[in-house]
Coordinates of C-alpha atoms in Angstrom, one line a residue:
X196 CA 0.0 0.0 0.0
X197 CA 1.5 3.4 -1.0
X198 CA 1.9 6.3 1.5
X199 CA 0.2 9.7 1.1
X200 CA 0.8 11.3 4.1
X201 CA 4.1 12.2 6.0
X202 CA 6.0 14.4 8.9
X203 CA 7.8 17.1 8.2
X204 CA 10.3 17.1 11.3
X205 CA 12.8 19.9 11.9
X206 CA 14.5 21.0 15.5
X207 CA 11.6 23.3 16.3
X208 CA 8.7 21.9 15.0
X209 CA 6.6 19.4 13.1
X210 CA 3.6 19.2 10.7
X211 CA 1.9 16.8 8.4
X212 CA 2.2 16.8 4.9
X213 CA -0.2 15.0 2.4
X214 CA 1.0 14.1 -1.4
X215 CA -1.0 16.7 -2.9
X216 CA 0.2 19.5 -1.2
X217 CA 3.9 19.1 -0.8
X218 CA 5.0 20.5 -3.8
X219 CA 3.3 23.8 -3.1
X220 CA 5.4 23.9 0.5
X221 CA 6.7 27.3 0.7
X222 CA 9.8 25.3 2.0
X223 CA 9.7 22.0 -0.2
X224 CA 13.3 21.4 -0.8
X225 CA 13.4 21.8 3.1
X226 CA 10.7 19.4 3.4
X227 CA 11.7 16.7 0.9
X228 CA 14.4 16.4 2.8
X229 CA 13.0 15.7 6.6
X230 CA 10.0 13.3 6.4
X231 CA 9.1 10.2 8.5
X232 CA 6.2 8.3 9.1
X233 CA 3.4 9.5 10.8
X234 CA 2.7 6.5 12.9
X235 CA 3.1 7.1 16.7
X236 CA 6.8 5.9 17.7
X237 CA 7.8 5.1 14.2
X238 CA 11.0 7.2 13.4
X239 CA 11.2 5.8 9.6
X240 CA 12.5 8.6 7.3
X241 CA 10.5 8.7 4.2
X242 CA 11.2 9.9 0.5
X243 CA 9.0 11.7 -1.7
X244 CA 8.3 10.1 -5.1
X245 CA 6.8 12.4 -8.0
X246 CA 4.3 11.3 -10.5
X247 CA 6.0 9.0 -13.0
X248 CA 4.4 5.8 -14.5
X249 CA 2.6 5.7 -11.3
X250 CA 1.2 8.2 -8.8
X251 CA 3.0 10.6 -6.4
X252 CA 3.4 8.8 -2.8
X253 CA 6.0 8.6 -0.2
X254 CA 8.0 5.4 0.1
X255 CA 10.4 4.3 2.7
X256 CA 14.1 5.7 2.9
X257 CA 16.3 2.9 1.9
X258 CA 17.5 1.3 4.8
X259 CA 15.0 2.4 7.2
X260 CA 12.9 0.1 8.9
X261 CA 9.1 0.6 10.6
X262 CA 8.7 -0.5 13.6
X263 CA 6.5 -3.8 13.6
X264 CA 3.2 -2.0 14.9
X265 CA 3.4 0.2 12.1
X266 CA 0.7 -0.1 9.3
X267 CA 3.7 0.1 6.9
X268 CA 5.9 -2.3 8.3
X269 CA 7.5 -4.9 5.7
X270 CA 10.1 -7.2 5.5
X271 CA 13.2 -7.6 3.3
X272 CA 14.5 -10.0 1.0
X273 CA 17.8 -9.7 -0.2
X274 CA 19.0 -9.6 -4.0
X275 CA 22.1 -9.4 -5.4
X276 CA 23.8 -6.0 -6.1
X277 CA 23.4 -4.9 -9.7
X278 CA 26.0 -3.6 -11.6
X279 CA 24.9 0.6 -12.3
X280 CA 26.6 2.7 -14.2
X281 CA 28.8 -0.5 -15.9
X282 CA 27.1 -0.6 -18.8
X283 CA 24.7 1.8 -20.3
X284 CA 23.2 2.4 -24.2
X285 CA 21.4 5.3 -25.2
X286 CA 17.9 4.8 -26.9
X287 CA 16.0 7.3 -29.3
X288 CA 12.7 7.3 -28.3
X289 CA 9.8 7.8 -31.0
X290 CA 7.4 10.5 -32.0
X291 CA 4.9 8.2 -31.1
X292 CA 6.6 8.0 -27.6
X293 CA 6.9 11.5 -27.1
X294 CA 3.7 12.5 -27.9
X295 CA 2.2 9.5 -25.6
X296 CA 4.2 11.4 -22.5
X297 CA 2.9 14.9 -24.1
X298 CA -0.6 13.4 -23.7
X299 CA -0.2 11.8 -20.6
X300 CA 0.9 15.5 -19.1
X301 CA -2.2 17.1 -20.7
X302 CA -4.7 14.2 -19.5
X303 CA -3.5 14.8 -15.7
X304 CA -3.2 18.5 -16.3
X305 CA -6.6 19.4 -14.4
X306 CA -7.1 16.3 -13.0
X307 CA -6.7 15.7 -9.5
X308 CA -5.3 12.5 -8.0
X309 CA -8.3 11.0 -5.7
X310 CA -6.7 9.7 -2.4
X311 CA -8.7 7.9 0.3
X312 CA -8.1 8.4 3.5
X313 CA -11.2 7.5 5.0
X314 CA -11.6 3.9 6.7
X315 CA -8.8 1.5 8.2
X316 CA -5.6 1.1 6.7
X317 CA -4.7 -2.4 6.4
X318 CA -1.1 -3.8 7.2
X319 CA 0.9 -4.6 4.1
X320 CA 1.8 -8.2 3.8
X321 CA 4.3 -7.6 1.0
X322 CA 8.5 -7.9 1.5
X323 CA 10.9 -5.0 -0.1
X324 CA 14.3 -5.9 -1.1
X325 CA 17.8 -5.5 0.3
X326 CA 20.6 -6.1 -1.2
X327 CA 23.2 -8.4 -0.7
X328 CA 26.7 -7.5 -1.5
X329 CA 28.2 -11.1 -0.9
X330 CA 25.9 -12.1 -4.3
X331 CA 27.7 -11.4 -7.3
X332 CA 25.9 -8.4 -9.5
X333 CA 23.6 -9.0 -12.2
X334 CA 24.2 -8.3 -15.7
X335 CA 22.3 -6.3 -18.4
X336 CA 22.9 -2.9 -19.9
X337 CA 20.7 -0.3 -18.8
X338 CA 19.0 1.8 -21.6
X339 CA 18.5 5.6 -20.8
X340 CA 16.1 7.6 -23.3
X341 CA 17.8 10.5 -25.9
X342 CA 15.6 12.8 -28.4
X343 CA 19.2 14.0 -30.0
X344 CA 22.1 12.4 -32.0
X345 CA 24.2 11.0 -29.3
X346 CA 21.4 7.7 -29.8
X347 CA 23.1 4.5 -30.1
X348 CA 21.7 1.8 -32.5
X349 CA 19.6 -0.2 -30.4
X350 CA 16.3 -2.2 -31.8
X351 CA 13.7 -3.0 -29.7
X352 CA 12.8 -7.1 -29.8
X353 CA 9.6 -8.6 -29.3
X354 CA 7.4 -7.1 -26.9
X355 CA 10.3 -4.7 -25.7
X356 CA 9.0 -1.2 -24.0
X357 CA 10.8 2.0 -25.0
X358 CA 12.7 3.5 -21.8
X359 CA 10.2 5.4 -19.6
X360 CA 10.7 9.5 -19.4
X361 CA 10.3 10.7 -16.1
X362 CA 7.9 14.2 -15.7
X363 CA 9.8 17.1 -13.9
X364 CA 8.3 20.1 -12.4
X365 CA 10.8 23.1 -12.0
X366 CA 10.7 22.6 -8.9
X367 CA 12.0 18.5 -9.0
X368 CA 15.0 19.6 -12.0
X369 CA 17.9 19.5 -10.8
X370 CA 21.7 18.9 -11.4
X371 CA 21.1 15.1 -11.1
X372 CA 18.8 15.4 -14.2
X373 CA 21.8 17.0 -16.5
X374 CA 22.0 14.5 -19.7
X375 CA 19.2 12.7 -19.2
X376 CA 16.0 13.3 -21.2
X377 CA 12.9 14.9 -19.1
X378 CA 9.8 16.1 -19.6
X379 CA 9.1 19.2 -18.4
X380 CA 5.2 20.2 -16.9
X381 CA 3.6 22.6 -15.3
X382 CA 5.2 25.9 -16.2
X383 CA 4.2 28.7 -18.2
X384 CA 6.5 30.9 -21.3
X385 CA 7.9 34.0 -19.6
X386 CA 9.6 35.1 -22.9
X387 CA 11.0 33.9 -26.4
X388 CA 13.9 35.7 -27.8
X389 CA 14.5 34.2 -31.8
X390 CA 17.9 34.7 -33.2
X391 CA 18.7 33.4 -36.6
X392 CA 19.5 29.9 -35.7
X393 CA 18.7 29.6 -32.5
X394 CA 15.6 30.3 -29.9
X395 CA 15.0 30.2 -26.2
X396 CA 12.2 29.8 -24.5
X397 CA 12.5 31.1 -21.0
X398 CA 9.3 29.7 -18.7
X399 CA 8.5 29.4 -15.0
X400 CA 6.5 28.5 -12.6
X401 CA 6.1 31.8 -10.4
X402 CA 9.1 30.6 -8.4
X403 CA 11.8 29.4 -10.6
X404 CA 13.0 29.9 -13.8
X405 CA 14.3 27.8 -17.0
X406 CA 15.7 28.2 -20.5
X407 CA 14.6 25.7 -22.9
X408 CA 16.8 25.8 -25.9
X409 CA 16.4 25.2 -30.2
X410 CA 19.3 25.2 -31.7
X411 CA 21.2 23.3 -34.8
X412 CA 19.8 19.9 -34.2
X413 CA 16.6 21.0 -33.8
X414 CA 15.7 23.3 -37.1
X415 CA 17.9 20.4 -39.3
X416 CA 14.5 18.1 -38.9
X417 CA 11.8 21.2 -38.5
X418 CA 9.4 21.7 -40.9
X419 CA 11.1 24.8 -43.1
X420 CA 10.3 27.9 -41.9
X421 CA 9.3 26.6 -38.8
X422 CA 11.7 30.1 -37.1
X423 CA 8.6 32.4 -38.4
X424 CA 6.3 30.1 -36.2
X425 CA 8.3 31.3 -33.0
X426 CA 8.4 34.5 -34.0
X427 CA 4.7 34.7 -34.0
X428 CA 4.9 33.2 -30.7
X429 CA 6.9 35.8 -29.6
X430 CA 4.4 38.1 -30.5
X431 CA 2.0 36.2 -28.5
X432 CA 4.3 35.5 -25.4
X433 CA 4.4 39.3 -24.6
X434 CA 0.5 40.1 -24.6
X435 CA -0.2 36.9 -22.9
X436 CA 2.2 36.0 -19.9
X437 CA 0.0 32.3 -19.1
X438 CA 0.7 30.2 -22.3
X439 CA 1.1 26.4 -20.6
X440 CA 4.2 24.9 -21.8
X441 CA 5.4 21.6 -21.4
X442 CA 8.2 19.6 -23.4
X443 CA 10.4 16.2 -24.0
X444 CA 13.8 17.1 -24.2
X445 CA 17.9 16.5 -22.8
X446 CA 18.6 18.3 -19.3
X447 CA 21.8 20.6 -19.5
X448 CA 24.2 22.7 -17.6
X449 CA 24.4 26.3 -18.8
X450 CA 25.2 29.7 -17.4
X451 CA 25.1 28.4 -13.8
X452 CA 21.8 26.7 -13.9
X453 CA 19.7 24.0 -15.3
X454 CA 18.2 23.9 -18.5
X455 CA 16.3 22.3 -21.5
X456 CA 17.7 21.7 -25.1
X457 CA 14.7 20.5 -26.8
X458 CA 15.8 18.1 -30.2
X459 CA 12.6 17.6 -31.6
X460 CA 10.1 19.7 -33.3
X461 CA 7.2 17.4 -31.9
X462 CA 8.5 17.8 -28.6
X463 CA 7.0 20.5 -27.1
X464 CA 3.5 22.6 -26.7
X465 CA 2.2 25.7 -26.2
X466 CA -1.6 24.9 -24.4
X467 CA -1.0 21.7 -24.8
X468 CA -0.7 22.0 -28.6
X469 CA 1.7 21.2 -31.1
X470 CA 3.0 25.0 -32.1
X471 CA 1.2 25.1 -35.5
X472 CA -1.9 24.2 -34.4
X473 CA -1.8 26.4 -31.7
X474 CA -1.1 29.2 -33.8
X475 CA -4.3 28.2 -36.0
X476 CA -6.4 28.1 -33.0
X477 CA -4.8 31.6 -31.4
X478 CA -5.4 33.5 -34.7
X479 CA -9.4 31.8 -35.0
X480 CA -9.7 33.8 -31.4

């Protein structure tokens, strides 16, 4: 059973936190950082887990352990150590792929997550793993997803899945996401700035701010002409400072901070619209 609610626990005080309001913590970095369970003398620490392939919940801290009165007790089972970072392959994901994420984000756009926390929790009867280190490590190459040309020539067999993308808010990005691929939800376009070959998008979410890059890579497969479709946007961007913006693209490192570079021209939305078709539908208005 999955956890929605936690303590937040700092030297002066302490207060619940539930799964749909964390993220809007005035202090959430603070926060992520310093929660445990919120059964009575259970000092577990807990982590938070953003929506992904499944919904937002806390889990347990690796290595922590509930007492045995708690509803979220479990036991371990040990496995044998895996070998990470030993092998890796880099994977281009598809249009179709990207679009499924891009749809994904605008299905759960204004839909909120229903949690119930009426009636008795039961206890789980379930056992996490551990692992061993006197096992020897497990082999396989682990596939991380790319929308640029640093893709190595892998082909999917059978009923093989593409690697999954995880969803970042501004407020999740950070410099442990640099060169892996993200997508990017729930901010809005602050302001375009179109140069001959390249644009920048900067959005934000009221609290932070991000560049999201289109550069070489990225017009070499656009439709031709696609520049005059930012500059529209442009226009756009300065009357109206609430266009939704979300995107698929490789996490960077630039000027001090951490950014987008967006590969693709499928890859992103204005309203939760591919950019032409947005365009069509702003200029119907």
């Amino acid at each position: 059973m999955q956890i929605y609610e936690a303590i937040y626990r700092n030297e002066e005080f302490e207060e619940v936190v539930s799964i749909l309001s964390i993220e809007a913590h005035p202090e959430f970095h603070e926060v992520r950082k310093n929660l445990y369970c919120t059964y009575e003398n259970c000092k577990a620490k807990l982590e938070y887990v953003p929506k992904g392939k499944r919904k937002a919940h806390f889990k347990t801290w690796p290595k922590q352990n509930h007492v045995k009165e708690c509803i979220d007790y479990f036991e371990r089972e040990k496995k044998a150590r895996s070998e990470r970072g030993s092998a890796t392959a880099t994977m281009l994901i598809s249009d179709k792929h990207i679009s499924d994420i891009l749809n994904d984000i605008k299905r759960n756009r204004n839909k909120k997550e229903q949690i119930t926390t009426t009636g008795p929790r039961t206890k789980k009867e379930k056992k996490n793993v551990v692992i061993d280190p006197s096992q020897s490590p497990e082999g396989g190459v682990r596939v991380v997803p790319t929308t640029g040309s640093d893709a190595d020539d892998i082909v999917l067999e059978g009923k093989g899945k593409e690697p999954s993308v995880k969803r970042k808010t501004l407020s999740l990005l950070s410099e442990e996401d640099i060169g892996m691929t993200r997508a990017l939800y729930n901010v809005s376009v602050d302001s375009v700035d179109v140069s001959n070959d390249r644009v920048v998008v900067t959005v934000s979410d009221n609290k932070k701010t991000c560049s999201v890059y289109f550069e070489e890579f990225f017009f070499s497969s656009a439709p031709v002409g696609f520049l005059n479709r930012f500059k529209r946007l442009k226009e756009i961007a300065e009357l109206d400072k609430s266009l939704e913006f979300t995107c698929v693209g490789s996490v960077i490192g630039r000027n001090d901070s951490v950014n987008i570079l967006v590969n693709k021209h499928n890859a992103f939305r204005i309203e939760d619209k591919y950019l032409t078709v947005f365009l069509d539908v702003y200029k119907t208005k």
